[in-house]
Amino acid sequence: MTHFIAQPKQGVPFVSVQTMAQLINKLGIENVLQQLTKRLETDFTRWQQFDKSPRYAAHSPEGVIELMPVSDGELFSCKYVNGHPKNTFRELQTVAAFGILADVDSGYPIMISEMCLLTALRTAATSALVAKYLAPKNATTLTLIGNGAQSEFQALAFKSVLGITDIRLYDIDPSASQKAFNNLTAYGLNVTICNSAEEAVKGAHIITTCTADKTNATILTSEMIPQGVHINAIGGDCPGKTELDAKLLERAAVFVEYEPQTRIEGEIQQMRADFAVTEFHQVINGQACGRESQQQLTIFDGVGFASEDFTALAFIRDQLIATGQYSLLDLITQQADPRNLFSVLTAEHTQQESVA
Amino acid sequence: MTHFIAQPKQGVPFVSVQTMAQLINKLGIENVLQQLTKRLETDFTRWQQFDKSPRYAAHSPEGVIELMPVSDGELFSCKYVNGHPKNTFRELQTVAAFGILADVDSGYPIMISEMCLLTALRTAATSALVAKYLAPKNATTLTLIGNGAQSEFQALAFKSVLGITDIRLYDIDPSASQKAFNNLTAYGLNVTICNSAEEAVKGAHIITTCTADKTNATILTSEMIPQGVHINAIGGDCPGKTELDAKLLERAAVFVEYEPQTRIEGEIQQMRADFAVTEFHQVINGQACGRESQQQLTIFDGVGFASEDFTALAFIRDQLIATGQYSLLDLITQQADPRNLFSVLTAEHTQQESVA
């Protein structure tokens, strides 16, 4: 029971959107992204301790609902996350996520947290961590293709972790690029809005593709990309959703998080089953090479793995312990005798007439 | 978006333990059990519409954490549930559960609910529904072996759905039987506490085994059980946890919920892989025989299936719509422009200095 944030009988700590936003603002978003990147690095070094499985995915015509469970034997985490590109047209999020952290020893949930913001942070921190190992040396320019919900988090993670100074934006919807431009003005970055993907990738050391269409698109063709670049391809993350030209993958050294999941969901779903990839934890742990030369083309085929959410939730858990700032949910029954569940119905506070 | 209880921008409806207890008390527990049994019957008739998979289980030395997702194409549900027998010794629940209901069309969660009470209700209602089809005619006596958290719910479901009048209790811990006895006095049942399992099963028409040890136990031996009885075996529900003598299974017609899951978790994990079982939905839908004679020994090898939780959560959803009684969780970001997730951090209410 050493993992509890609050005593189990007090309730389950809950991190609302507002609590999360206040926490990020209090610590500073660049500080949070740096700390998260460090914790991701630490957790990737103990990759073998995680009980891994491809995520559960329930596909429907409009999108997908996924569950991403993982455990390190001490803590268990699970993220609920959807992906519904058309939600944007009805003023809903494409991605609406929340997470559960639980104590393995007792099986009790110890935290429920919003994960719309937290997923954006962990995705950006993962991108930055991977780029720290794979991007060409002295990279200063990042291109962001797809300027939706993830874009500002990407820019700030690459700035704070890798020292990126120049951001080039492109989106098929110019208002998305303008939105990202406006949000990033306060952070001391040189931001340029471009009129095409071709224009945007010019001079880039790192290119993040993060588009939302659930389709096999070709956001980057092989012709557009010179050698020496690092591509951070994070938008293609479910069956039937890809962003890169297969020819580009053929030219590159391709890195993934967890191969069994990426074969199903990543850019490499286009490739034959034996197309060579390297799991990123091997690079961190010195079991495989990262970038081999400044001329090499590297691709991170990132789909998001449950252990990254685990790391992010464990980070938030530690902040809650430090600050004591959370509310408590009356989610689990707390009767004096565990075997007397029925007594919950006869307890006095459940008898009062409810007020509509 | 027709499945939402509240407008998505208002927050996610939350059913606390207290709200659930008040709801059950307001409707009356026997009424709730009857209604749930009817809805389970309806949902078992449309078994083919559910997207089914064996549950995800993360096993540890002390217990198991499970996720039970299912969808009918309109609604998606997932239950988080653990099983930690030793929790009882530290005043925690053996089973601490909660559930999520989501709208498939948008992927948004539409309800978060406690499921300690709700799981007890749905398990009891499922037992009663199955017994309605399989128990001998004119059954009046129910034996409950294992008098923990589930026992009163079992007794009241069998009373309200099948008209059971006599309950015989046995538990290795006499205080558990006394607890069940005390809780049931108000409900007009003839309740007898017995000193052994042998004594308890005498004269029983239906026997529920519901013990919690994570071990291959033999709660009922073949010698103890005459022909004509219906056994509702619901305590053995994970690998290495069984309650019945294999010889008893050999003598009986065995019914299960979802065969792939029960082969892993149920009593039949003791049997060879081709040991004949019937999925219960086939009985309801007239595709298979239920009880064939008053002399037949029938066994329901119940492990709990995700569709039962789906039914229970959908039932609660309808009650929330009818009563408007729930709180709202600030779980999903609600910015005006879905692509402008970053704006959540700059919104005014997230800037204020938090108070510890």
Tab-separated table of C-alpha atoms in Angstrom, chain A residues 9 14 18 35 38 74 112 115 121 136 161 166 174 176-177 222 253 269 284 301 350 354-355:
chain	number	residue	atom	x	y	z
A	9	LYS	CA	-10.823	5.158	2.592
A	14	PHE	CA	-8.884	13.023	-9.085
A	18	GLN	CA	-8.370	22.585	-14.324
A	35	GLN	CA	11.175	16.590	-16.455
A	38	LYS	CA	13.991	12.670	-18.227
A	74	GLU	CA	4.331	-1.949	-8.601
A	112	ILE	CA	-7.987	9.157	-11.971
A	115	MET	CA	-5.225	12.952	-20.099
A	121	LEU	CA	2.735	16.485	-22.996
A	136	PRO	CA	21.340	15.187	-36.533
A	161	VAL	CA	14.986	19.516	-24.625
A	166	ASP	CA	13.180	27.845	-35.506
A	174	PRO	CA	-4.130	27.984	-42.687
A	176	ALA	CA	-4.561	26.000	-37.720
A	177	SER	CA	-1.087	27.334	-38.519
A	222	SER	CA	10.457	10.581	-50.804
A	253	ALA	CA	16.581	3.674	-40.471
A	269	GLN	CA	1.831	-1.298	-41.663
A	284	ILE	CA	18.849	3.979	-25.049
A	301	ASP	CA	7.406	5.718	-36.367
A	350	THR	CA	-27.525	6.531	1.698
A	354	SER	CA	-32.117	12.758	-2.584
A	355	VAL	CA	-32.707	16.239	-3.914
